[in-house]
Amino acid sequence: MKKRHFDVETDGFYGAYWKCKTGSGCAMIAMIGDDSEDYLARTSVKWLHKLGVNVMTMSPGKKDYGHHNYPLERIEKAINWLKVHGNQKIGIVGASTTGTLALTAASYFEDITLTIGLTPSDFIWQGFMQGKKDGCKEWPIDGESLFSYKGEPLPYMPFCYKHPDYWHVIEKETKRTGDMINSRKLFDDSETAHPITEDEMIKIEKIHGTLLLIGAEDDVLWDTAKYIRRMKQRMKEHPHTCRPEYVIYEHGTHFVFPESMLKTMLPVGSGLFVKLAFQAARKYPEECRRARLDIDRRVRNAVAEWKSAERD
């Protein structure tokens, strides 16, 4: 696949543009994977190309696997580039932390008219870094948010655990449950210690076009089902123009990817990988597979309907 690479220093954002061979006036900003050109990013491009859209993959930066004070201006600059280069309609999709980024960006930039958040939160939390530090693989950064705009960190929920206790809590829960990673206690305890304020909530009522929120009750990274329900309630309380769809599965784990996307990522053993990653997938493999099949249908339909309204 041919691509055009973008760097922060020269272009104002880190990413790669992958033009659909069939030609399209629609583009999705996809934030799947740790790097805009890694294996997960490339497979998400292949999957989205089959839906007939151009793709701009984005990530914080080369070998920057954390999320801390990520400037929303980078999304803004990518949107402007996409518009100049023939894309009349722009969507965004993110999973996990980037699911939260997708919602936040869409609430700021009205050019985004399709927003897909997989296992997102409804609030912004403290920024974190990943790597190796004092025997820890992840740690919070004091005074930094997940995202920033116009040089200022966005208001965020602080974690109640500092380094190195932050990672030790995750490590202990992961060992206790047998999951690949389990950080739910970190988020639950932090919200108990610091109830989310209105400033820290994502203003999803400002999102334009179509909004698709997907999560599962058995997500062990955070309580995305609770967060999605809060977003549904928020929409009832605030005027909005977007068309929201809220989908919560009893079983689906944190990997609420469309089934065919997961199979593109892992042609052999995709189901086994999810089972190895999460205890819930080992207990309810068929229920998780059915959830992914339904997610597949919903995401495809959302993109198809969005594309068909291209000239509206």
PDB file of C-alpha atoms in Angstrom:
ATOM      1  CA  MET A   1       0.000   0.000   0.000  1.00  0.00           C
ATOM      2  CA  LYS A   2       1.297   3.414  -0.945  1.00  0.00           C
ATOM      3  CA  LYS A   3       1.285   6.061   1.742  1.00  0.00           C
ATOM      4  CA  ARG A   4       2.308   9.622   2.448  1.00  0.00           C
ATOM      5  CA  HIS A   5       4.099  10.120   5.744  1.00  0.00           C
ATOM      6  CA  PHE A   6       3.664  13.168   8.001  1.00  0.00           C
ATOM      7  CA  ASP A   7       5.942  14.403  10.783  1.00  0.00           C
ATOM      8  CA  VAL A   8       5.187  16.886  13.536  1.00  0.00           C
ATOM      9  CA  GLU A   9       8.202  19.033  12.686  1.00  0.00           C
ATOM     10  CA  THR A  10       7.342  19.489   9.003  1.00  0.00           C
ATOM     11  CA  ASP A  11       3.570  18.926   8.834  1.00  0.00           C
ATOM     12  CA  GLY A  12       2.259  19.691  12.303  1.00  0.00           C
ATOM     13  CA  PHE A  13       1.145  16.120  13.041  1.00  0.00           C
ATOM     14  CA  TYR A  14       2.422  12.541  13.049  1.00  0.00           C
ATOM     15  CA  GLY A  15       0.579  10.200  10.719  1.00  0.00           C
ATOM     16  CA  ALA A  16       0.253   8.576   7.303  1.00  0.00           C
ATOM     17  CA  TYR A  17      -2.272   8.955   4.486  1.00  0.00           C
ATOM     18  CA  TRP A  18      -3.438   5.893   2.581  1.00  0.00           C
ATOM     19  CA  LYS A  19      -5.548   6.679  -0.460  1.00  0.00           C
ATOM     20  CA  CYS A  20      -8.243   4.206  -1.426  1.00  0.00           C
ATOM     21  CA  LYS A  21      -7.575   2.677  -4.893  1.00  0.00           C
ATOM     22  CA  THR A  22     -11.236   2.881  -5.876  1.00  0.00           C
ATOM     23  CA  GLY A  23     -11.301   6.626  -5.256  1.00  0.00           C
ATOM     24  CA  SER A  24     -13.351   8.303  -2.558  1.00  0.00           C
ATOM     25  CA  GLY A  25     -14.368  11.715  -1.304  1.00  0.00           C
ATOM     26  CA  CYS A  26     -14.540  10.383   2.250  1.00  0.00           C
ATOM     27  CA  ALA A  27     -11.683   9.862   4.700  1.00  0.00           C
ATOM     28  CA  MET A  28     -11.467   8.268   8.125  1.00  0.00           C
ATOM     29  CA  ILE A  29      -8.898   9.356  10.678  1.00  0.00           C
ATOM     30  CA  ALA A  30      -7.998   6.006  12.244  1.00  0.00           C
ATOM     31  CA  MET A  31      -6.124   5.733  15.521  1.00  0.00           C
ATOM     32  CA  ILE A  32      -5.647   1.980  15.839  1.00  0.00           C
ATOM     33  CA  GLY A  33      -2.256   0.780  17.038  1.00  0.00           C
ATOM     34  CA  ASP A  34       0.688   2.405  18.815  1.00  0.00           C
ATOM     35  CA  ASP A  35       2.191   3.895  15.657  1.00  0.00           C
ATOM     36  CA  SER A  36       0.589   5.267  12.498  1.00  0.00           C
ATOM     37  CA  GLU A  37       2.441   2.722  10.361  1.00  0.00           C
ATOM     38  CA  ASP A  38       2.616  -0.346  12.609  1.00  0.00           C
ATOM     39  CA  TYR A  39       0.921  -3.664  11.908  1.00  0.00           C
ATOM     40  CA  LEU A  40      -2.379  -2.783  13.582  1.00  0.00           C
ATOM     41  CA  ALA A  41      -2.544   0.551  11.768  1.00  0.00           C
ATOM     42  CA  ARG A  42      -1.872  -1.080   8.404  1.00  0.00           C
ATOM     43  CA  THR A  43      -4.496  -3.767   8.922  1.00  0.00           C
ATOM     44  CA  SER A  44      -7.073  -1.153   9.943  1.00  0.00           C
ATOM     45  CA  VAL A  45      -6.254   0.641   6.667  1.00  0.00           C
ATOM     46  CA  LYS A  46      -6.840  -2.558   4.670  1.00  0.00           C
ATOM     47  CA  TRP A  47     -10.175  -3.074   6.398  1.00  0.00           C
ATOM     48  CA  LEU A  48     -11.355   0.515   5.920  1.00  0.00           C
ATOM     49  CA  HIS A  49     -10.217   0.536   2.284  1.00  0.00           C
ATOM     50  CA  LYS A  50     -12.639  -2.328   1.671  1.00  0.00           C
ATOM     51  CA  LEU A  51     -15.386   0.017   2.848  1.00  0.00           C
ATOM     52  CA  GLY A  52     -14.315   2.517   0.178  1.00  0.00           C
ATOM     53  CA  VAL A  53     -12.765   5.292   2.248  1.00  0.00           C
ATOM     54  CA  ASN A  54      -9.385   6.994   2.329  1.00  0.00           C
ATOM     55  CA  VAL A  55      -7.534   6.636   5.634  1.00  0.00           C
ATOM     56  CA  MET A  56      -5.323   8.931   7.688  1.00  0.00           C
ATOM     57  CA  THR A  57      -3.657   6.907  10.434  1.00  0.00           C
ATOM     58  CA  MET A  58      -2.462   8.934  13.407  1.00  0.00           C
ATOM     59  CA  SER A  59      -0.643   8.315  16.683  1.00  0.00           C
ATOM     60  CA  PRO A  60       1.145  10.456  19.306  1.00  0.00           C
ATOM     61  CA  GLY A  61       4.597  10.066  17.731  1.00  0.00           C
ATOM     62  CA  LYS A  62       7.288   7.651  16.683  1.00  0.00           C
ATOM     63  CA  LYS A  63       8.136   5.393  19.614  1.00  0.00           C
ATOM     64  CA  ASP A  64       5.918   7.502  21.894  1.00  0.00           C
ATOM     65  CA  TYR A  65       3.548   4.940  23.351  1.00  0.00           C
ATOM     66  CA  GLY A  66       1.979   7.133  25.986  1.00  0.00           C
ATOM     67  CA  HIS A  67      -0.776   9.714  25.830  1.00  0.00           C
ATOM     68  CA  HIS A  68       0.072  12.988  27.523  1.00  0.00           C
ATOM     69  CA  ASN A  69      -0.859  16.515  26.495  1.00  0.00           C
ATOM     70  CA  TYR A  70      -1.494  15.314  22.940  1.00  0.00           C
ATOM     71  CA  PRO A  71      -2.269  18.554  21.048  1.00  0.00           C
ATOM     72  CA  LEU A  72      -5.728  18.473  19.471  1.00  0.00           C
ATOM     73  CA  GLU A  73      -4.298  20.890  16.887  1.00  0.00           C
ATOM     74  CA  ARG A  74      -2.694  17.849  15.265  1.00  0.00           C
ATOM     75  CA  ILE A  75      -6.121  16.425  14.482  1.00  0.00           C
ATOM     76  CA  GLU A  76      -7.198  19.881  13.304  1.00  0.00           C
ATOM     77  CA  LYS A  77      -4.235  20.115  10.915  1.00  0.00           C
ATOM     78  CA  ALA A  78      -4.885  16.609   9.590  1.00  0.00           C
ATOM     79  CA  ILE A  79      -8.521  17.563   8.927  1.00  0.00           C
ATOM     80  CA  ASN A  80      -7.431  20.654   7.014  1.00  0.00           C
ATOM     81  CA  TRP A  81      -4.989  18.617   4.917  1.00  0.00           C
ATOM     82  CA  LEU A  82      -7.673  16.039   4.125  1.00  0.00           C
ATOM     83  CA  LYS A  83     -10.103  18.747   3.020  1.00  0.00           C
ATOM     84  CA  VAL A  84      -7.526  20.370   0.744  1.00  0.00           C
ATOM     85  CA  HIS A  85      -6.779  16.982  -0.826  1.00  0.00           C
ATOM     86  CA  GLY A  86     -10.258  16.104  -2.017  1.00  0.00           C
ATOM     87  CA  ASN A  87     -12.038  14.722   1.038  1.00  0.00           C
ATOM     88  CA  GLN A  88     -15.438  16.340   1.409  1.00  0.00           C
ATOM     89  CA  LYS A  89     -16.419  14.181   4.360  1.00  0.00           C
ATOM     90  CA  ILE A  90     -14.246  13.267   7.347  1.00  0.00           C
ATOM     91  CA  GLY A  91     -14.808  10.692  10.066  1.00  0.00           C
ATOM     92  CA  ILE A  92     -12.761   9.475  13.006  1.00  0.00           C
ATOM     93  CA  VAL A  93     -12.394   6.127  14.753  1.00  0.00           C
ATOM     94  CA  GLY A  94     -10.454   5.206  17.863  1.00  0.00           C
ATOM     95  CA  ALA A  95     -10.259   2.316  20.298  1.00  0.00           C
ATOM     96  CA  SER A  96      -9.420   2.350  23.998  1.00  0.00           C
ATOM     97  CA  THR A  97      -7.577   5.593  24.875  1.00  0.00           C
ATOM     98  CA  THR A  98      -7.854   6.771  21.270  1.00  0.00           C
ATOM     99  CA  GLY A  99     -11.600   6.095  21.471  1.00  0.00           C
ATOM    100  CA  THR A 100     -11.640   8.834  24.095  1.00  0.00           C
ATOM    101  CA  LEU A 101      -9.448  10.971  21.822  1.00  0.00           C
ATOM    102  CA  ALA A 102     -11.884  10.435  18.919  1.00  0.00           C
ATOM    103  CA  LEU A 103     -14.804  11.725  21.005  1.00  0.00           C
ATOM    104  CA  THR A 104     -12.818  14.686  22.301  1.00  0.00           C
ATOM    105  CA  ALA A 105     -11.600  15.712  18.832  1.00  0.00           C
ATOM    106  CA  ALA A 106     -15.096  15.368  17.345  1.00  0.00           C
ATOM    107  CA  SER A 107     -16.482  17.600  20.097  1.00  0.00           C
ATOM    108  CA  TYR A 108     -14.017  20.319  19.062  1.00  0.00           C
ATOM    109  CA  PHE A 109     -14.034  20.080  15.254  1.00  0.00           C
ATOM    110  CA  GLU A 110     -17.346  20.208  13.409  1.00  0.00           C
ATOM    111  CA  ASP A 111     -15.825  18.944  10.147  1.00  0.00           C
ATOM    112  CA  ILE A 112     -15.899  15.461  11.701  1.00  0.00           C
ATOM    113  CA  THR A 113     -19.291  13.990  10.804  1.00  0.00           C
ATOM    114  CA  LEU A 114     -18.813  10.310  11.712  1.00  0.00           C
ATOM    115  CA  THR A 115     -17.362   9.413  15.108  1.00  0.00           C
ATOM    116  CA  ILE A 116     -16.799   5.818  16.204  1.00  0.00           C
ATOM    117  CA  GLY A 117     -15.616   5.277  19.772  1.00  0.00           C
ATOM    118  CA  LEU A 118     -14.696   1.720  20.751  1.00  0.00           C
ATOM    119  CA  THR A 119     -14.465   1.291  24.552  1.00  0.00           C
ATOM    120  CA  PRO A 120     -14.193   5.049  25.173  1.00  0.00           C
ATOM    121  CA  SER A 121     -14.556   6.993  28.391  1.00  0.00           C
ATOM    122  CA  ASP A 122     -16.812  10.016  28.750  1.00  0.00           C
ATOM    123  CA  PHE A 123     -14.156  12.050  30.538  1.00  0.00           C
ATOM    124  CA  ILE A 124     -10.503  12.962  30.132  1.00  0.00           C
ATOM    125  CA  TRP A 125      -8.012  11.531  32.553  1.00  0.00           C
ATOM    126  CA  GLN A 126      -4.428  12.191  33.577  1.00  0.00           C
ATOM    127  CA  GLY A 127      -1.714  11.725  30.974  1.00  0.00           C
ATOM    128  CA  PHE A 128       0.521   8.668  31.145  1.00  0.00           C
ATOM    129  CA  MET A 129       3.705   7.327  29.616  1.00  0.00           C
ATOM    130  CA  GLN A 130       4.672   3.783  28.661  1.00  0.00           C
ATOM    131  CA  GLY A 131       8.107   2.207  28.584  1.00  0.00           C
ATOM    132  CA  LYS A 132      10.407   1.192  31.416  1.00  0.00           C
ATOM    133  CA  LYS A 133      10.802   3.159  34.600  1.00  0.00           C
ATOM    134  CA  ASP A 134      11.724   1.740  38.005  1.00  0.00           C
ATOM    135  CA  GLY A 135      10.477  -1.677  36.912  1.00  0.00           C
ATOM    136  CA  CYS A 136       7.138  -0.250  35.742  1.00  0.00           C
ATOM    137  CA  LYS A 137       5.724  -0.411  32.210  1.00  0.00           C
ATOM    138  CA  GLU A 138       3.414   2.600  32.620  1.00  0.00           C
ATOM    139  CA  TRP A 139       3.262   5.636  34.864  1.00  0.00           C
ATOM    140  CA  PRO A 140       1.188   8.826  35.257  1.00  0.00           C
ATOM    141  CA  ILE A 141       2.693  12.222  34.495  1.00  0.00           C
ATOM    142  CA  ASP A 142       2.115  14.936  37.080  1.00  0.00           C
ATOM    143  CA  GLY A 143       0.400  18.031  35.748  1.00  0.00           C
ATOM    144  CA  GLU A 144      -0.335  16.571  32.324  1.00  0.00           C
ATOM    145  CA  SER A 145      -3.663  15.651  30.749  1.00  0.00           C
ATOM    146  CA  LEU A 146      -4.326  13.129  28.006  1.00  0.00           C
ATOM    147  CA  PHE A 147      -4.859  16.039  25.615  1.00  0.00           C
ATOM    148  CA  SER A 148      -4.108  19.729  25.257  1.00  0.00           C
ATOM    149  CA  TYR A 149      -5.445  22.559  23.110  1.00  0.00           C
ATOM    150  CA  LYS A 150      -3.933  25.959  22.402  1.00  0.00           C
ATOM    151  CA  GLY A 151      -1.021  25.138  24.654  1.00  0.00           C
ATOM    152  CA  GLU A 152      -3.120  24.258  27.699  1.00  0.00           C
ATOM    153  CA  PRO A 153      -3.809  20.780  29.114  1.00  0.00           C
ATOM    154  CA  LEU A 154      -7.519  19.960  29.078  1.00  0.00           C
ATOM    155  CA  PRO A 155      -9.084  19.474  32.534  1.00  0.00           C
ATOM    156  CA  TYR A 156      -8.617  15.874  33.659  1.00  0.00           C
ATOM    157  CA  MET A 157      -9.380  13.352  36.364  1.00  0.00           C
ATOM    158  CA  PRO A 158      -6.157  12.747  38.334  1.00  0.00           C
ATOM    159  CA  PHE A 159      -5.242   9.190  39.203  1.00  0.00           C
ATOM    160  CA  CYS A 160      -5.340   8.516  42.924  1.00  0.00           C
ATOM    161  CA  TYR A 161      -2.229   6.339  42.659  1.00  0.00           C
ATOM    162  CA  LYS A 162       1.178   7.865  42.016  1.00  0.00           C
ATOM    163  CA  HIS A 163       4.239   6.237  40.508  1.00  0.00           C
ATOM    164  CA  PRO A 164       5.148   3.422  41.197  1.00  0.00           C
ATOM    165  CA  ASP A 165       1.911   2.419  42.986  1.00  0.00           C
ATOM    166  CA  TYR A 166      -0.023   3.186  39.785  1.00  0.00           C
ATOM    167  CA  TRP A 167       1.622   0.302  37.948  1.00  0.00           C
ATOM    168  CA  HIS A 168       1.702  -1.969  40.991  1.00  0.00           C
ATOM    169  CA  VAL A 169      -2.112  -1.737  41.236  1.00  0.00           C
ATOM    170  CA  ILE A 170      -2.465  -2.717  37.570  1.00  0.00           C
ATOM    171  CA  GLU A 171       0.124  -5.474  37.950  1.00  0.00           C
ATOM    172  CA  LYS A 172      -1.582  -6.939  41.022  1.00  0.00           C
ATOM    173  CA  GLU A 173      -5.056  -6.917  39.423  1.00  0.00           C
ATOM    174  CA  THR A 174      -3.685  -8.409  36.213  1.00  0.00           C
ATOM    175  CA  LYS A 175      -2.066 -11.254  38.139  1.00  0.00           C
ATOM    176  CA  ARG A 176      -5.187 -11.796  40.248  1.00  0.00           C
ATOM    177  CA  THR A 177      -7.576 -12.025  37.289  1.00  0.00           C
ATOM    178  CA  GLY A 178      -5.356 -13.707  34.709  1.00  0.00           C
ATOM    179  CA  ASP A 179      -6.092 -11.024  32.111  1.00  0.00           C
ATOM    180  CA  MET A 180      -3.494  -9.634  29.716  1.00  0.00           C
ATOM    181  CA  ILE A 181      -3.953  -6.340  31.543  1.00  0.00           C
ATOM    182  CA  ASN A 182      -6.511  -5.225  34.116  1.00  0.00           C
ATOM    183  CA  SER A 183      -6.642  -1.562  35.131  1.00  0.00           C
ATOM    184  CA  ARG A 184     -10.306  -1.243  36.132  1.00  0.00           C
ATOM    185  CA  LYS A 185      -9.522  -0.828  39.836  1.00  0.00           C
ATOM    186  CA  LEU A 186      -7.212   2.076  38.975  1.00  0.00           C
ATOM    187  CA  PHE A 187     -10.054   3.935  37.258  1.00  0.00           C
ATOM    188  CA  ASP A 188     -12.764   2.994  39.746  1.00  0.00           C
ATOM    189  CA  ASP A 189     -10.674   4.009  42.756  1.00  0.00           C
ATOM    190  CA  SER A 190      -9.604   7.248  41.079  1.00  0.00           C
ATOM    191  CA  GLU A 191     -13.183   8.269  40.274  1.00  0.00           C
ATOM    192  CA  THR A 192     -14.224   7.452  43.845  1.00  0.00           C
ATOM    193  CA  ALA A 193     -11.416   9.633  45.181  1.00  0.00           C
ATOM    194  CA  HIS A 194     -12.088  12.387  42.626  1.00  0.00           C
ATOM    195  CA  PRO A 195     -15.666  12.446  41.283  1.00  0.00           C
ATOM    196  CA  ILE A 196     -15.621  13.600  37.659  1.00  0.00           C
ATOM    197  CA  THR A 197     -16.321  17.321  37.275  1.00  0.00           C
ATOM    198  CA  GLU A 198     -18.219  18.927  34.417  1.00  0.00           C
ATOM    199  CA  ASP A 199     -15.005  20.491  33.087  1.00  0.00           C
ATOM    200  CA  GLU A 200     -13.464  17.023  32.779  1.00  0.00           C
ATOM    201  CA  MET A 201     -16.427  15.553  30.896  1.00  0.00           C
ATOM    202  CA  ILE A 202     -16.264  15.320  27.093  1.00  0.00           C
ATOM    203  CA  LYS A 203     -18.897  17.608  25.560  1.00  0.00           C
ATOM    204  CA  ILE A 204     -20.306  14.929  23.277  1.00  0.00           C
ATOM    205  CA  GLU A 205     -23.402  17.026  22.586  1.00  0.00           C
ATOM    206  CA  LYS A 206     -21.177  19.187  20.365  1.00  0.00           C
ATOM    207  CA  ILE A 207     -20.395  16.271  18.049  1.00  0.00           C
ATOM    208  CA  HIS A 208     -21.845  16.539  14.542  1.00  0.00           C
ATOM    209  CA  GLY A 209     -23.279  13.866  12.265  1.00  0.00           C
ATOM    210  CA  THR A 210     -23.283  10.239  13.419  1.00  0.00           C
ATOM    211  CA  LEU A 211     -21.899   9.022  16.752  1.00  0.00           C
ATOM    212  CA  LEU A 212     -21.414   5.295  17.399  1.00  0.00           C
ATOM    213  CA  LEU A 213     -20.351   4.223  20.898  1.00  0.00           C
ATOM    214  CA  ILE A 214     -19.459   0.582  21.545  1.00  0.00           C
ATOM    215  CA  GLY A 215     -18.402  -1.188  24.737  1.00  0.00           C
ATOM    216  CA  ALA A 216     -18.856  -4.286  26.876  1.00  0.00           C
ATOM    217  CA  GLU A 217     -19.859  -4.901  30.476  1.00  0.00           C
ATOM    218  CA  ASP A 218     -16.882  -7.223  30.994  1.00  0.00           C
ATOM    219  CA  ASP A 219     -14.252  -4.661  29.947  1.00  0.00           C
ATOM    220  CA  VAL A 220     -11.474  -4.934  32.562  1.00  0.00           C
ATOM    221  CA  LEU A 221      -9.462  -1.850  31.585  1.00  0.00           C
ATOM    222  CA  TRP A 222     -12.209   0.525  32.700  1.00  0.00           C
ATOM    223  CA  ASP A 223     -15.983   0.614  33.168  1.00  0.00           C
ATOM    224  CA  THR A 224     -16.829   1.680  29.624  1.00  0.00           C
ATOM    225  CA  ALA A 225     -20.410   0.401  29.968  1.00  0.00           C
ATOM    226  CA  LYS A 226     -21.015   2.900  32.786  1.00  0.00           C
ATOM    227  CA  TYR A 227     -19.349   5.644  30.774  1.00  0.00           C
ATOM    228  CA  ILE A 228     -21.505   4.966  27.705  1.00  0.00           C
ATOM    229  CA  ARG A 229     -24.663   5.002  29.831  1.00  0.00           C
ATOM    230  CA  ARG A 230     -23.605   8.356  31.252  1.00  0.00           C
ATOM    231  CA  MET A 231     -23.122   9.674  27.722  1.00  0.00           C
ATOM    232  CA  LYS A 232     -26.599   8.490  26.795  1.00  0.00           C
ATOM    233  CA  GLN A 233     -28.009  10.351  29.797  1.00  0.00           C
ATOM    234  CA  ARG A 234     -25.936  13.422  28.940  1.00  0.00           C
ATOM    235  CA  MET A 235     -27.447  13.517  25.464  1.00  0.00           C
ATOM    236  CA  LYS A 236     -30.932  13.506  27.021  1.00  0.00           C
ATOM    237  CA  GLU A 237     -29.993  16.539  29.106  1.00  0.00           C
ATOM    238  CA  HIS A 238     -28.218  18.614  26.434  1.00  0.00           C
ATOM    239  CA  PRO A 239     -29.480  19.795  23.040  1.00  0.00           C
ATOM    240  CA  HIS A 240     -27.568  18.213  20.167  1.00  0.00           C
ATOM    241  CA  THR A 241     -27.751  17.653  16.431  1.00  0.00           C
ATOM    242  CA  CYS A 242     -25.797  14.402  16.111  1.00  0.00           C
ATOM    243  CA  ARG A 243     -27.417  10.985  15.715  1.00  0.00           C
ATOM    244  CA  PRO A 244     -26.096   8.839  18.562  1.00  0.00           C
ATOM    245  CA  GLU A 245     -26.133   5.053  18.783  1.00  0.00           C
ATOM    246  CA  TYR A 246     -25.143   3.358  22.031  1.00  0.00           C
ATOM    247  CA  VAL A 247     -24.223  -0.325  22.030  1.00  0.00           C
ATOM    248  CA  ILE A 248     -23.249  -2.224  25.187  1.00  0.00           C
ATOM    249  CA  TYR A 249     -22.648  -5.971  25.105  1.00  0.00           C
ATOM    250  CA  GLU A 250     -22.704  -8.220  28.148  1.00  0.00           C
ATOM    251  CA  HIS A 251     -19.654 -10.046  26.811  1.00  0.00           C
ATOM    252  CA  GLY A 252     -17.129  -8.583  24.403  1.00  0.00           C
ATOM    253  CA  THR A 253     -14.032  -7.647  26.477  1.00  0.00           C
ATOM    254  CA  HIS A 254     -11.916  -4.579  25.716  1.00  0.00           C
ATOM    255  CA  PHE A 255     -11.346  -5.861  22.166  1.00  0.00           C
ATOM    256  CA  VAL A 256     -14.654  -4.758  20.677  1.00  0.00           C
ATOM    257  CA  PHE A 257     -13.288  -4.809  17.153  1.00  0.00           C
ATOM    258  CA  PRO A 258     -15.408  -5.842  14.168  1.00  0.00           C
ATOM    259  CA  GLU A 259     -14.920  -9.579  13.649  1.00  0.00           C
ATOM    260  CA  SER A 260     -13.625  -9.202  10.088  1.00  0.00           C
ATOM    261  CA  MET A 261     -11.170  -6.507  11.204  1.00  0.00           C
ATOM    262  CA  LEU A 262      -9.834  -8.782  13.924  1.00  0.00           C
ATOM    263  CA  LYS A 263      -9.444 -11.563  11.370  1.00  0.00           C
ATOM    264  CA  THR A 264      -7.571  -9.174   9.087  1.00  0.00           C
ATOM    265  CA  MET A 265      -5.240  -8.400  11.984  1.00  0.00           C
ATOM    266  CA  LEU A 266      -4.876 -12.064  12.938  1.00  0.00           C
ATOM    267  CA  PRO A 267      -5.743 -14.315   9.966  1.00  0.00           C
ATOM    268  CA  VAL A 268      -4.988 -17.388  12.074  1.00  0.00           C
ATOM    269  CA  GLY A 269      -6.047 -17.707  15.685  1.00  0.00           C
ATOM    270  CA  SER A 270      -7.869 -14.396  16.220  1.00  0.00           C
ATOM    271  CA  GLY A 271     -10.365 -16.025  18.581  1.00  0.00           C
ATOM    272  CA  LEU A 272      -7.568 -17.772  20.470  1.00  0.00           C
ATOM    273  CA  PHE A 273      -5.706 -14.496  20.904  1.00  0.00           C
ATOM    274  CA  VAL A 274      -8.718 -12.835  22.571  1.00  0.00           C
ATOM    275  CA  LYS A 275      -9.159 -15.885  24.827  1.00  0.00           C
ATOM    276  CA  LEU A 276      -5.531 -15.670  25.890  1.00  0.00           C
ATOM    277  CA  ALA A 277      -5.852 -11.924  26.507  1.00  0.00           C
ATOM    278  CA  PHE A 278      -8.957 -11.857  28.695  1.00  0.00           C
ATOM    279  CA  GLN A 279     -10.502 -14.251  31.185  1.00  0.00           C
ATOM    280  CA  ALA A 280     -14.032 -13.273  30.085  1.00  0.00           C
ATOM    281  CA  ALA A 281     -13.277 -14.388  26.521  1.00  0.00           C
ATOM    282  CA  ARG A 282     -12.206 -17.789  27.830  1.00  0.00           C
ATOM    283  CA  LYS A 283     -15.467 -18.142  29.761  1.00  0.00           C
ATOM    284  CA  TYR A 284     -17.767 -16.773  27.049  1.00  0.00           C
ATOM    285  CA  PRO A 285     -16.020 -17.257  23.684  1.00  0.00           C
ATOM    286  CA  GLU A 286     -19.181 -17.639  21.611  1.00  0.00           C
ATOM    287  CA  GLU A 287     -20.875 -14.629  23.204  1.00  0.00           C
ATOM    288  CA  CYS A 288     -17.775 -12.515  22.486  1.00  0.00           C
ATOM    289  CA  ARG A 289     -17.670 -13.736  18.886  1.00  0.00           C
ATOM    290  CA  ARG A 290     -21.350 -12.895  18.388  1.00  0.00           C
ATOM    291  CA  ALA A 291     -20.714  -9.421  19.801  1.00  0.00           C
ATOM    292  CA  ARG A 292     -17.851  -8.877  17.328  1.00  0.00           C
ATOM    293  CA  LEU A 293     -20.051 -10.025  14.450  1.00  0.00           C
ATOM    294  CA  ASP A 294     -22.739  -7.554  15.485  1.00  0.00           C
ATOM    295  CA  ILE A 295     -20.127  -4.794  15.844  1.00  0.00           C
ATOM    296  CA  ASP A 296     -18.956  -5.649  12.325  1.00  0.00           C
ATOM    297  CA  ARG A 297     -22.457  -5.097  10.994  1.00  0.00           C
ATOM    298  CA  ARG A 298     -23.011  -1.873  12.910  1.00  0.00           C
ATOM    299  CA  VAL A 299     -19.701  -0.269  11.914  1.00  0.00           C
ATOM    300  CA  ARG A 300     -20.121  -1.253   8.261  1.00  0.00           C
ATOM    301  CA  ASN A 301     -23.651   0.157   8.233  1.00  0.00           C
ATOM    302  CA  ALA A 302     -22.541   3.390   9.908  1.00  0.00           C
ATOM    303  CA  VAL A 303     -19.785   3.940   7.340  1.00  0.00           C
ATOM    304  CA  ALA A 304     -22.052   3.003   4.406  1.00  0.00           C
ATOM    305  CA  GLU A 305     -24.823   5.382   5.512  1.00  0.00           C
ATOM    306  CA  TRP A 306     -22.309   8.162   6.108  1.00  0.00           C
ATOM    307  CA  LYS A 307     -20.776   7.637   2.672  1.00  0.00           C
ATOM    308  CA  SER A 308     -24.157   7.548   0.917  1.00  0.00           C
ATOM    309  CA  ALA A 309     -24.884  10.995   2.307  1.00  0.00           C
ATOM    310  CA  GLU A 310     -21.622  12.246   0.785  1.00  0.00           C
ATOM    311  CA  ARG A 311     -23.337  14.816  -1.406  1.00  0.00           C
ATOM    312  CA  ASP A 312     -26.007  15.857   1.084  1.00  0.00           C
TER     313      ASP A 312
END
